[in-house]
Coordinates of C-alpha atoms in Angstrom, one line a residue:
X5 CA 126.6 64.5 -59.5
X6 CA 125.6 66.6 -62.5
X7 CA 122.2 68.3 -62.8
X8 CA 121.4 66.2 -66.0
X9 CA 121.9 63.0 -64.1
X10 CA 119.7 64.2 -61.2
X11 CA 117.0 65.0 -63.7
X12 CA 117.3 61.5 -65.2
X13 CA 117.1 59.9 -61.7
X14 CA 114.0 62.0 -60.8
X15 CA 112.3 60.9 -64.1
X16 CA 113.1 57.2 -63.7
X17 CA 111.8 57.2 -60.1
X18 CA 108.5 58.5 -61.3
X19 CA 108.0 55.7 -63.9
X20 CA 107.8 51.9 -63.6
X21 CA 109.7 49.6 -63.8
X22 CA 112.5 51.9 -62.5
X23 CA 110.5 53.1 -59.4
X24 CA 111.3 49.8 -57.6
X25 CA 115.1 50.0 -58.1
X26 CA 117.4 51.0 -55.3
X27 CA 118.9 54.5 -55.3
X28 CA 122.4 53.3 -55.9
X29 CA 121.3 51.3 -58.9
X30 CA 119.5 54.3 -60.3
X31 CA 122.5 56.5 -59.9
X32 CA 124.8 54.1 -61.8
X33 CA 122.1 53.7 -64.5
X34 CA 121.7 57.5 -64.9
X35 CA 125.5 57.9 -65.4
X36 CA 125.4 55.3 -68.3
X37 CA 122.4 56.8 -70.2
X38 CA 122.8 58.8 -73.4
X39 CA 120.1 61.2 -74.6
X40 CA 119.1 61.4 -78.3
X41 CA 116.8 63.7 -80.1
X42 CA 114.6 62.5 -83.0
X43 CA 112.6 64.7 -85.3
X44 CA 109.0 63.7 -86.2
X45 CA 109.0 60.9 -88.8
X46 CA 112.7 60.0 -88.1
X47 CA 113.4 56.2 -87.9
X48 CA 114.9 55.3 -84.5
X49 CA 115.6 51.6 -85.0
X50 CA 115.3 49.4 -88.1
X51 CA 114.0 45.9 -88.3
X52 CA 116.9 43.4 -88.1
X53 CA 119.6 45.8 -87.1
X54 CA 121.9 44.9 -84.2
X55 CA 120.3 45.7 -80.8
X56 CA 122.7 47.8 -78.8
X57 CA 120.3 49.8 -76.5
X58 CA 117.1 49.8 -74.6
X59 CA 115.0 53.0 -75.3
X60 CA 112.9 55.0 -72.9
X61 CA 110.8 57.9 -74.1
X62 CA 111.5 61.1 -72.2
X63 CA 109.2 63.4 -74.1
X64 CA 107.3 63.3 -77.4
X65 CA 105.7 60.2 -79.0
X66 CA 107.1 57.1 -80.7
X67 CA 105.4 54.4 -82.8
X68 CA 106.5 50.8 -82.7
X69 CA 105.7 48.4 -85.6
X70 CA 105.4 44.7 -86.2
X71 CA 107.4 42.9 -88.8
X72 CA 104.6 43.2 -91.4
X73 CA 104.5 47.0 -90.9
X74 CA 101.3 47.2 -88.9
X75 CA 101.2 49.4 -85.9
X76 CA 102.1 47.6 -82.6
X77 CA 102.1 50.4 -80.0
X78 CA 102.2 54.1 -79.5
X79 CA 104.4 55.3 -76.6
X80 CA 104.6 58.6 -74.8
X81 CA 106.7 59.8 -71.8
X82 CA 107.7 56.8 -69.7
X83 CA 107.1 54.2 -72.5
X84 CA 109.9 51.9 -73.5
X85 CA 110.9 49.7 -76.4
X86 CA 113.7 47.6 -77.8
X87 CA 113.8 44.9 -75.1
X88 CA 112.7 42.1 -77.4
X89 CA 115.9 42.5 -79.5
X90 CA 118.2 42.6 -76.5
X91 CA 116.6 39.5 -75.0
X92 CA 116.3 37.5 -78.2
X93 CA 119.2 37.0 -80.7
X94 CA 120.5 40.6 -80.5
X95 CA 118.5 41.9 -83.5
X96 CA 115.7 44.5 -83.6
X97 CA 112.4 42.7 -83.8
X98 CA 110.0 45.7 -83.6
X99 CA 111.2 48.8 -85.6
X100 CA 110.3 52.2 -84.2
X101 CA 110.2 55.8 -85.4
X102 CA 109.3 59.2 -83.9
X103 CA 105.7 60.3 -84.4
X104 CA 106.6 63.8 -83.2
X105 CA 109.8 65.5 -82.0
X106 CA 111.0 63.3 -79.2
X107 CA 113.7 63.0 -76.6
X108 CA 114.7 59.4 -75.9
X109 CA 117.0 57.9 -73.2
X110 CA 119.3 55.2 -74.6
X111 CA 120.3 52.6 -72.0
X112 CA 123.3 50.5 -73.1
X113 CA 122.4 46.8 -73.7
X114 CA 124.8 45.4 -71.0
X115 CA 123.3 47.8 -68.4
X116 CA 119.8 46.7 -69.3
X117 CA 120.7 43.0 -69.2
X118 CA 122.3 43.5 -65.8
X119 CA 119.1 45.0 -64.5
X120 CA 117.1 42.2 -66.1
X121 CA 119.2 39.5 -64.5
X122 CA 119.6 40.9 -61.0
X123 CA 116.2 42.6 -60.3
X124 CA 113.3 40.2 -60.5
X125 CA 110.5 42.9 -60.2
X126 CA 112.1 44.9 -63.0
X127 CA 112.4 41.8 -65.2
X128 CA 108.8 40.7 -64.5
X129 CA 107.5 44.1 -65.4
X130 CA 109.5 44.5 -68.6
X131 CA 109.0 41.0 -69.9
X132 CA 105.2 40.9 -69.5
X133 CA 102.7 42.2 -72.0
X134 CA 99.7 44.3 -70.9
X135 CA 97.5 41.3 -70.4
X136 CA 100.2 39.2 -68.7
X137 CA 101.0 42.0 -66.3
X138 CA 97.4 42.2 -65.3
X139 CA 97.2 38.4 -64.9
X140 CA 100.2 38.7 -62.5
X141 CA 98.4 41.4 -60.5
X142 CA 95.2 39.4 -60.2
X143 CA 97.0 36.2 -59.4
X144 CA 98.6 37.8 -56.4
X145 CA 95.2 39.1 -55.2
X146 CA 93.7 35.6 -55.6
X147 CA 96.5 34.0 -53.7
X148 CA 96.1 36.4 -50.8
X149 CA 92.4 35.7 -50.5
X150 CA 91.2 32.6 -48.7
X151 CA 87.7 32.9 -50.1
X152 CA 89.2 32.5 -53.6
X153 CA 90.8 29.2 -52.9
X154 CA 89.3 27.5 -49.8
X155 CA 86.9 24.6 -50.7
X156 CA 83.9 23.6 -48.6
X157 CA 85.3 20.3 -47.6
X158 CA 88.0 22.1 -45.5
X159 CA 85.2 23.3 -43.2
X160 CA 83.8 19.8 -42.6
X161 CA 84.9 18.6 -39.1
X162 CA 82.7 15.5 -38.6
X163 CA 80.5 13.1 -40.5
X164 CA 76.9 14.0 -40.8
X165 CA 74.4 12.7 -38.3
X166 CA 71.5 11.0 -40.2
X167 CA 68.1 9.6 -39.4
X168 CA 65.7 7.4 -41.4
X169 CA 62.7 9.0 -42.9
X170 CA 60.4 6.6 -40.9
X171 CA 61.7 7.9 -37.5
X172 CA 59.6 10.1 -35.3
X173 CA 60.1 13.6 -34.0
X174 CA 60.9 12.2 -30.6
X175 CA 63.6 10.0 -32.1
X176 CA 65.0 13.0 -33.8
X177 CA 65.2 15.1 -30.7
X178 CA 66.9 12.3 -28.8
X179 CA 69.4 11.8 -31.5
X180 CA 70.2 15.5 -31.8
X181 CA 70.7 15.7 -28.0
X182 CA 73.0 12.6 -27.9
X183 CA 75.1 13.8 -30.8
X184 CA 75.2 17.5 -29.7
X185 CA 74.1 18.8 -33.2
X186 CA 71.6 21.3 -34.4
X187 CA 70.5 19.5 -37.5
X188 CA 69.9 16.0 -38.9
X189 CA 70.1 14.7 -42.4
X190 CA 67.0 12.7 -43.2
X191 CA 67.7 9.8 -45.5
X192 CA 65.8 7.2 -47.4
X193 CA 66.7 3.9 -49.0
X194 CA 68.2 4.1 -52.5
X195 CA 66.3 1.6 -54.7
X196 CA 69.1 1.7 -57.2
X197 CA 72.2 1.3 -55.0
X198 CA 71.9 -0.8 -51.9
X199 CA 73.7 0.6 -48.9
X200 CA 73.8 4.1 -50.3
X201 CA 71.1 6.2 -48.7
X202 CA 69.3 9.0 -50.6
X203 CA 69.2 12.5 -49.0
X204 CA 65.5 13.1 -48.4
X205 CA 65.5 16.2 -46.3
X206 CA 67.0 18.1 -43.4
X207 CA 65.6 18.6 -39.9
X208 CA 66.9 21.6 -37.8
X209 CA 66.2 22.9 -34.3
X210 CA 64.1 25.6 -35.9
X211 CA 62.0 23.0 -37.7
X212 CA 61.2 21.3 -34.4
X213 CA 60.2 24.6 -32.9
X214 CA 58.1 26.0 -35.7
X215 CA 56.6 22.8 -37.2
X216 CA 56.2 20.6 -34.2
X217 CA 56.1 22.5 -30.9
X218 CA 54.4 25.7 -32.0
X219 CA 51.4 23.8 -33.7
X220 CA 51.3 21.4 -30.8
X221 CA 51.9 18.2 -32.8
X222 CA 52.5 14.9 -31.0
X223 CA 56.0 13.6 -30.4
X224 CA 55.3 10.5 -32.6
X225 CA 54.9 12.8 -35.7
X226 CA 57.0 11.3 -38.5
X227 CA 60.1 13.4 -39.3
X228 CA 59.0 13.4 -42.9
X229 CA 56.1 15.6 -41.9
X230 CA 58.2 18.3 -40.3
X231 CA 61.6 18.2 -42.1
X232 CA 62.6 20.6 -44.9
X233 CA 62.5 18.7 -48.3
X234 CA 64.3 19.8 -51.5
X235 CA 67.5 20.5 -49.5
X236 CA 69.9 23.1 -50.8
X237 CA 73.4 21.4 -50.9
X238 CA 76.9 22.2 -52.0
X239 CA 79.5 19.9 -53.6
X240 CA 82.6 19.1 -51.6
X241 CA 84.9 20.8 -54.1
X242 CA 83.0 24.1 -54.3
X243 CA 84.5 27.2 -52.8
X244 CA 83.6 28.5 -49.4
X245 CA 82.5 31.6 -51.1
X246 CA 80.0 29.6 -53.2
X247 CA 78.6 28.1 -50.0
X248 CA 78.2 31.6 -48.6
X249 CA 76.3 32.6 -51.7
X250 CA 74.0 29.6 -51.3
X251 CA 73.2 30.6 -47.8
X252 CA 72.5 34.2 -48.9
X253 CA 70.4 33.2 -51.9
X254 CA 68.2 30.7 -50.1
X255 CA 68.3 32.2 -46.6
X256 CA 69.4 28.9 -44.9
X257 CA 72.0 28.3 -42.2
X258 CA 72.7 24.6 -42.7
X259 CA 74.3 23.3 -46.0
X260 CA 74.8 19.5 -46.5
X261 CA 78.2 18.9 -48.3
X262 CA 77.9 16.2 -51.0
X263 CA 80.6 14.0 -52.5
X264 CA 79.6 11.4 -55.2
X265 CA 75.9 11.9 -54.2
X266 CA 76.6 11.0 -50.6
X267 CA 76.5 13.5 -47.7
X268 CA 80.1 14.2 -46.5
X269 CA 79.0 16.6 -43.6
X270 CA 77.2 19.7 -42.9
X271 CA 78.5 23.3 -43.0
X272 CA 76.7 25.7 -40.7
X273 CA 76.6 29.5 -40.5
X274 CA 79.3 29.7 -37.9
X275 CA 81.7 27.8 -40.2
X276 CA 81.3 30.4 -42.9
X277 CA 81.6 33.3 -40.5
X278 CA 85.3 32.3 -40.0
X279 CA 85.9 33.3 -43.7
X280 CA 83.4 36.0 -44.4
X281 CA 81.9 39.1 -42.9
X282 CA 78.9 38.1 -40.8
X283 CA 77.1 41.3 -41.9
X284 CA 76.1 40.0 -45.4
X285 CA 74.8 36.7 -44.1
X286 CA 72.9 38.1 -41.1
X287 CA 71.6 41.0 -43.2
X288 CA 69.6 38.7 -45.3
X289 CA 67.9 37.3 -42.2
X290 CA 67.1 40.9 -41.1
X291 CA 65.6 41.6 -44.5
X292 CA 63.2 38.7 -44.3
X293 CA 62.2 39.6 -40.7
X294 CA 61.3 43.2 -41.7
X295 CA 57.6 43.7 -41.2
X296 CA 57.1 46.7 -43.5
X297 CA 58.8 48.9 -46.0
X298 CA 59.9 51.3 -43.3
X299 CA 61.9 48.5 -41.6
X300 CA 63.4 47.5 -44.9
X301 CA 64.5 51.1 -45.6
X302 CA 66.0 51.3 -42.1
X303 CA 68.5 48.5 -43.2
X304 CA 70.1 50.6 -46.0
X305 CA 73.0 51.7 -43.7
X306 CA 73.6 48.0 -42.9
X307 CA 73.6 47.2 -46.6
X308 CA 76.3 49.9 -47.2
X309 CA 78.2 48.7 -44.2
X310 CA 78.2 45.1 -45.5
X311 CA 79.4 46.4 -48.9
X312 CA 82.2 48.5 -47.5
X313 CA 83.4 45.7 -45.1
X314 CA 83.6 43.2 -47.9
X315 CA 85.7 45.7 -50.0
X316 CA 87.9 46.5 -47.0
X317 CA 88.5 42.8 -46.5
X318 CA 89.8 42.6 -50.1
X319 CA 87.0 40.3 -51.3
X320 CA 87.1 40.0 -55.1
X321 CA 84.7 42.0 -57.2
X322 CA 83.1 38.7 -58.2
X323 CA 82.4 38.0 -54.6
X324 CA 81.2 41.5 -53.8
X325 CA 78.9 41.6 -56.8
X326 CA 77.4 38.2 -56.1
X327 CA 76.8 39.0 -52.4
X328 CA 75.2 42.4 -53.1
X329 CA 73.0 40.9 -55.7
X330 CA 71.8 38.3 -53.2
X331 CA 71.0 41.1 -50.7
X332 CA 69.1 43.0 -53.4
X333 CA 67.3 39.8 -54.4
X334 CA 66.3 39.3 -50.7
X335 CA 64.9 42.9 -50.6
X336 CA 62.8 42.2 -53.7
X337 CA 61.5 38.9 -52.3
X338 CA 60.5 40.5 -49.0
X339 CA 58.8 43.4 -50.7
X340 CA 56.8 40.9 -52.8
X341 CA 55.8 38.9 -49.7
X342 CA 54.6 42.2 -48.1
X343 CA 52.8 43.2 -51.2
X344 CA 50.9 39.9 -51.4
X345 CA 50.0 40.2 -47.7
X346 CA 48.5 43.6 -48.4
X347 CA 46.9 42.9 -51.8
X348 CA 45.8 39.4 -51.2
X349 CA 46.6 36.3 -53.4
X350 CA 47.5 36.9 -57.0
X351 CA 44.6 36.4 -59.5
X352 CA 46.8 34.3 -61.7
X353 CA 50.4 32.8 -61.3
X354 CA 53.3 35.1 -62.1
X355 CA 57.1 35.4 -62.0
X356 CA 58.8 38.6 -60.9
X357 CA 62.0 39.1 -62.9
X358 CA 65.3 40.8 -62.0
X359 CA 67.1 42.1 -65.1
X360 CA 70.6 43.5 -65.8
X361 CA 73.3 43.5 -63.1
X362 CA 71.2 41.9 -60.4
X363 CA 70.3 39.0 -62.7
X364 CA 74.0 38.7 -63.6
X365 CA 75.0 38.8 -59.9
X366 CA 77.2 41.8 -60.5
X367 CA 75.5 44.5 -58.5
X368 CA 77.4 47.0 -56.4
X369 CA 76.1 49.7 -54.1
X370 CA 75.2 52.2 -56.8
X371 CA 72.5 50.7 -59.0
X372 CA 69.0 51.3 -60.4
X373 CA 66.1 48.9 -60.6
X374 CA 65.4 46.9 -63.8
X375 CA 62.6 44.4 -63.4
X376 CA 59.6 42.9 -65.2
X377 CA 56.7 40.5 -64.8
X378 CA 55.9 37.2 -66.6
X379 CA 52.2 36.5 -66.2
X380 CA 50.3 33.3 -66.7
X381 CA 48.8 32.8 -70.2
X382 CA 45.3 33.0 -68.7
X383 CA 46.0 36.6 -67.8
X384 CA 43.2 39.0 -68.7
X385 CA 44.2 42.6 -68.5
X386 CA 40.6 43.9 -67.8
X387 CA 40.2 41.6 -64.8
X388 CA 43.7 41.1 -63.5
X389 CA 46.0 44.0 -64.5
X390 CA 44.9 46.4 -61.6
X391 CA 46.3 43.8 -59.1
X392 CA 49.6 43.5 -60.9
X393 CA 50.0 47.2 -61.4
X394 CA 49.5 47.7 -57.6
X395 CA 52.0 44.9 -56.9
X396 CA 54.6 46.5 -59.3
X397 CA 54.1 49.9 -57.8
X398 CA 54.5 48.6 -54.2
X399 CA 57.7 46.8 -55.1
X400 CA 59.2 49.6 -57.2
X401 CA 58.5 52.3 -54.6
X402 CA 59.9 50.0 -51.9
X403 CA 63.0 49.4 -53.9
X404 CA 63.5 53.1 -54.4
X405 CA 63.2 53.7 -50.6
X406 CA 65.9 51.0 -50.1
X407 CA 68.4 52.7 -52.4
X408 CA 67.6 51.1 -55.7
X409 CA 66.7 54.1 -57.8
X410 CA 63.9 54.1 -60.4
X411 CA 65.1 53.1 -63.9
X412 CA 65.2 56.3 -66.0
X413 CA 64.4 54.2 -69.1
X414 CA 61.2 52.8 -67.6
X415 CA 62.4 49.2 -67.6
X416 CA 60.2 48.3 -64.6
X417 CA 57.2 46.2 -64.0
X418 CA 55.2 49.4 -63.4
X419 CA 55.4 49.9 -67.1
X420 CA 52.5 47.9 -68.6
X421 CA 54.8 47.2 -71.6
X422 CA 56.9 45.0 -69.3
X423 CA 54.0 43.1 -67.7
X424 CA 53.2 40.4 -70.2
X425 CA 52.0 36.7 -70.4
X426 CA 54.6 34.1 -70.9
X427 CA 53.5 33.5 -74.5
X428 CA 53.9 37.2 -75.3
X429 CA 57.4 37.2 -73.9
X430 CA 58.2 34.2 -76.1
X431 CA 56.9 36.0 -79.2
X432 CA 58.7 39.2 -78.2
X433 CA 62.1 37.6 -77.7
X434 CA 61.8 35.5 -80.9
X435 CA 61.0 38.7 -82.8
X436 CA 64.0 40.5 -81.3
X437 CA 66.3 37.7 -82.4
X438 CA 64.8 37.0 -85.8
X439 CA 64.0 40.6 -86.8
X440 CA 66.4 42.9 -84.9
X441 CA 66.0 46.6 -84.9
X442 CA 68.0 49.3 -83.1
X443 CA 65.4 49.5 -80.4
X444 CA 65.0 45.8 -79.9
X445 CA 68.8 45.4 -79.7
X446 CA 69.0 47.8 -76.8
X447 CA 66.2 45.9 -75.1
X448 CA 68.0 42.6 -75.7
X449 CA 71.1 43.9 -73.9
X450 CA 68.9 44.3 -70.8
X451 CA 66.2 41.7 -71.0
X452 CA 68.5 38.8 -72.1
X453 CA 70.1 39.0 -68.6
X454 CA 67.0 37.8 -66.7
X455 CA 66.5 35.8 -63.5
X456 CA 63.3 34.8 -61.7
X457 CA 63.2 36.0 -58.1
X458 CA 59.7 35.2 -57.0
X459 CA 56.8 33.0 -58.1
X460 CA 57.1 30.7 -61.1
X461 CA 60.8 31.1 -61.5
X462 CA 60.9 28.1 -63.9
X463 CA 59.4 30.5 -66.5
X464 CA 62.6 32.5 -66.4
X465 CA 64.6 29.4 -67.0
X466 CA 62.3 28.6 -69.9
X467 CA 62.9 32.0 -71.5
X468 CA 66.7 31.7 -71.1
X469 CA 66.6 28.4 -72.9
X470 CA 64.5 29.9 -75.7
X471 CA 67.1 32.8 -76.0
X472 CA 70.0 30.4 -76.1
X473 CA 68.4 28.1 -78.7
X474 CA 67.4 30.9 -81.1
X475 CA 70.4 33.1 -80.8
X476 CA 73.0 30.4 -81.3
X477 CA 74.0 30.2 -84.9
X478 CA 71.9 33.3 -85.9
X479 CA 74.8 35.2 -87.6
X480 CA 72.7 38.3 -88.5
X481 CA 71.5 38.7 -84.9
X482 CA 74.9 38.1 -83.4
X483 CA 76.5 40.6 -85.8
X484 CA 73.9 43.2 -84.8
X485 CA 74.5 42.5 -81.1
X486 CA 78.2 42.8 -81.7
X487 CA 77.8 46.1 -83.4
X488 CA 75.8 47.4 -80.5
X489 CA 78.4 46.1 -78.0
X490 CA 80.9 48.4 -79.7
X491 CA 79.0 51.6 -79.0
X492 CA 80.6 52.1 -75.6
X493 CA 84.4 52.2 -75.9
X494 CA 87.2 52.2 -73.2
X495 CA 88.5 55.7 -72.2
X496 CA 91.8 55.4 -74.1
X497 CA 93.1 58.2 -76.4
X498 CA 95.4 58.1 -79.4
X499 CA 98.5 57.5 -77.3
X500 CA 96.6 55.0 -75.1
X501 CA 96.4 57.5 -72.2
X502 CA 93.2 58.1 -70.4
X503 CA 90.4 60.2 -71.9
X504 CA 88.6 62.0 -69.1
X505 CA 85.3 63.8 -69.1
X506 CA 83.0 65.8 -66.9
X507 CA 80.7 63.5 -65.0
X508 CA 78.5 64.8 -62.2
X509 CA 80.6 66.5 -59.5
X510 CA 83.8 65.2 -61.2
X511 CA 85.6 67.5 -63.7
X512 CA 88.2 65.0 -65.0
X513 CA 86.9 61.6 -64.5
X514 CA 86.3 58.1 -66.0
X515 CA 82.9 56.5 -65.6
X516 CA 84.0 52.9 -64.8
X517 CA 80.6 51.4 -65.5
X518 CA 79.8 53.2 -68.7
X519 CA 83.3 52.9 -70.1
X520 CA 84.5 49.7 -68.5
X521 CA 82.3 47.1 -66.9
X522 CA 79.3 47.7 -69.1
X523 CA 81.1 47.3 -72.5
X524 CA 82.8 44.2 -71.0
X525 CA 79.5 42.7 -70.0
X526 CA 78.1 43.5 -73.5
X527 CA 80.8 41.8 -75.4
X528 CA 80.9 38.8 -73.1
X529 CA 77.1 38.4 -73.6
X530 CA 77.6 38.3 -77.4
X531 CA 80.1 35.4 -77.1
X532 CA 77.8 33.7 -74.6
X533 CA 74.9 33.9 -77.0
X534 CA 77.0 32.6 -79.8
X535 CA 77.8 29.3 -77.9
X536 CA 74.2 28.9 -76.6
X537 CA 75.3 29.5 -72.9
X538 CA 72.5 29.9 -70.4
X539 CA 74.9 31.2 -67.7
X540 CA 74.0 34.6 -66.2
X541 CA 77.1 35.9 -64.4
X542 CA 79.8 37.3 -66.7
X543 CA 82.5 35.4 -65.0
X544 CA 80.5 32.1 -65.4
X545 CA 79.9 33.0 -69.0
X546 CA 83.6 33.5 -69.6
X547 CA 84.4 30.1 -68.2
X548 CA 82.0 28.5 -70.7
X549 CA 83.3 30.7 -73.5
X550 CA 86.9 29.6 -72.7
X551 CA 85.8 26.0 -72.7
X552 CA 84.1 26.5 -76.1
X553 CA 87.4 27.6 -77.6
X554 CA 86.0 30.5 -79.6
X555 CA 88.6 33.0 -78.4
X556 CA 92.3 33.2 -79.2
X557 CA 94.5 31.3 -76.6
X558 CA 94.6 33.2 -73.3
X559 CA 92.2 36.0 -74.3
X560 CA 89.4 34.6 -72.1
X561 CA 91.5 34.8 -69.0
X562 CA 92.6 38.3 -70.1
X563 CA 88.9 39.4 -70.2
X564 CA 88.3 37.7 -66.8
X565 CA 91.2 39.7 -65.2
X566 CA 90.1 43.0 -66.9
X567 CA 86.5 42.6 -65.7
X568 CA 87.7 41.7 -62.1
X569 CA 90.2 44.6 -61.9
X570 CA 87.9 47.3 -63.3
X571 CA 85.1 46.1 -61.1
X572 CA 87.4 46.0 -58.1
X573 CA 88.5 49.6 -58.7
X574 CA 84.9 50.6 -59.1
X575 CA 83.8 48.9 -55.9
X576 CA 86.7 50.4 -53.9
X577 CA 85.9 53.9 -55.2
X578 CA 82.3 53.5 -54.1
X579 CA 83.4 52.3 -50.6
X580 CA 85.8 55.2 -50.3
X581 CA 83.1 57.7 -51.2
X582 CA 80.8 56.1 -48.5
X583 CA 83.6 56.4 -45.9
X584 CA 84.1 60.1 -46.8
X585 CA 80.3 60.7 -46.4
X586 CA 79.9 61.4 -50.1
X587 CA 77.2 59.9 -52.3
X588 CA 78.9 57.0 -54.2
X589 CA 78.9 56.9 -58.0
X590 CA 80.7 55.1 -60.8
X591 CA 83.2 57.8 -61.7
X592 CA 86.8 58.0 -60.6
X593 CA 89.5 60.6 -61.3
X594 CA 92.7 58.9 -62.5
X595 CA 94.9 61.4 -60.6
X596 CA 93.6 59.9 -57.3
X597 CA 95.0 56.5 -58.2
X598 CA 98.6 55.3 -57.6
X599 CA 100.9 54.8 -60.5
X600 CA 100.5 51.1 -60.1
X601 CA 96.7 51.3 -60.2
X602 CA 96.8 53.6 -63.2
X603 CA 99.1 51.3 -65.1
X604 CA 96.9 48.2 -64.3
X605 CA 93.7 50.1 -65.2
X606 CA 95.3 51.1 -68.5
X607 CA 96.2 47.4 -69.1
X608 CA 92.6 46.4 -68.4
X609 CA 91.2 49.0 -70.8
X610 CA 93.7 47.9 -73.5
X611 CA 92.4 44.3 -73.1
X612 CA 88.9 45.6 -73.5
X613 CA 89.9 47.6 -76.6
X614 CA 91.5 44.6 -78.2
X615 CA 88.6 42.4 -77.3
X616 CA 86.2 44.8 -79.0
X617 CA 88.4 44.7 -82.2
X618 CA 88.2 40.9 -82.2
X619 CA 84.4 41.0 -81.6
X620 CA 84.0 43.2 -84.7
X621 CA 86.1 40.8 -86.7
X622 CA 84.4 37.6 -85.5
X623 CA 80.8 38.6 -85.9
X624 CA 81.0 40.3 -89.3
X625 CA 77.7 39.9 -91.2
X626 CA 77.7 36.7 -93.3
X627 CA 80.7 35.3 -91.5
X628 CA 80.3 31.8 -90.1
X629 CA 81.0 31.7 -86.4

């Protein structure tokens, strides 16, 4: 074999889609390839000319154009073009010329078509666009993960055991013993539909111990007095993962499964453990049992272990982010309980807010703390603020000890600026929307992702409704938010290769949060505000955005896949750093990724780049949205 052919084979092996081809196929292909040299500015193929070859860039740079003359793509070493003409009608559909002096491999049309017909992986890779390739990657991950597809009703193994609300505790204990169950659903007559009972509450072994036996109540105590009302439930067609999140968020171990407003069965903790690491579920219980900040801080290694295990088990980034946010929420709630135990009851009602990634349920292991306080309108700073300052300090210092670093921008309840009565928050948010300034737009990007974690959480819901109502249709505000969302761009250079930078201990790195997940969350938030969505999670927002039909066909799913993939790489990188006993961060060096991961990451960043261009177009000042 000639040296030139060996060089061609080595080059092809190093680049997809050739890297998956057998050696004998590569050898035959190399012998059929011609090499052409093109000077900068020289036309390689013209629109409409017969398609005779498929072209692979060996060195240099090539520009590919659409029919209307606008730039379609820039290609460097390993890039390819000309497949559209060979696959459709035999005429060039995308003309190309050399941007700089370039060497190009010319693969004869019959050889290309033979590869396309006989090697499915090759054909799939060549035929798909950037966004479609990423969709294929994400589909395979979803298909391989039971948590992504298993629904709650698959865990139900028997009908629920029920008891009337008028029964006694003794009746309940006997029934639980006879049926061999650890919980009963307490039902009441439905005044609207005869024969269809209403779910009134749930009674568990723990309820009997803590609410009947421990206080020494008589056995004829009505179950209505010792049951848990306002039951947390899941719908039969929700995912197992969503049931896990409900357990994490509400710290419960029994979940009634509902179908058409009737209980179908009960899912218990042991059912979920079959699908999900027990660490994340048990960890929340440990958090609420902690007696002081020292005991909470001692759980940090368990938090990291839970995170790394979920990543190792190939849980999706959506799942990991939701679970870690639920853990962070539990830490905040326990700190607030401990603070109130030390400081005494609050002088006026309040709501402690989570902001940013925790509110969006997108938190990973590397995060800071963004929080604020909504106070009752009767709040008087002279009489009450000392108590709330002490509360905020207790919680903020506790969070820092548990791995949630202080916010460098001061977006914490310890800052008196972010301890305000409800009416003041209403005025502030209204002013930010109706009279946006550069500073208020930065604040809106943080504070408009808010969730109540303690106290009067309905106030947080009220503020989200206010934001949705006032932002929708406000073209000036949306244009300003869109402009702000374009300040952080994906790390792609002129030739769509990665732009790396120094970041901390990394010399040639990409900050996946600053250049990836953050700008994605920003642009998704703008679209969500435009349709009046009150969803918090970016994936949930995207579902509503897709349903609203404000994006070009298929582009919502592209954004979903891009966010999932970049977040997955970010999570895996943090887990790898923990395993190597390094302090995790948000930066990754592209050289450490496989060719496949680099290609998929590039596809995801291209989707982000195109989505930002569309955002700029859609929310131009004065344009009707």
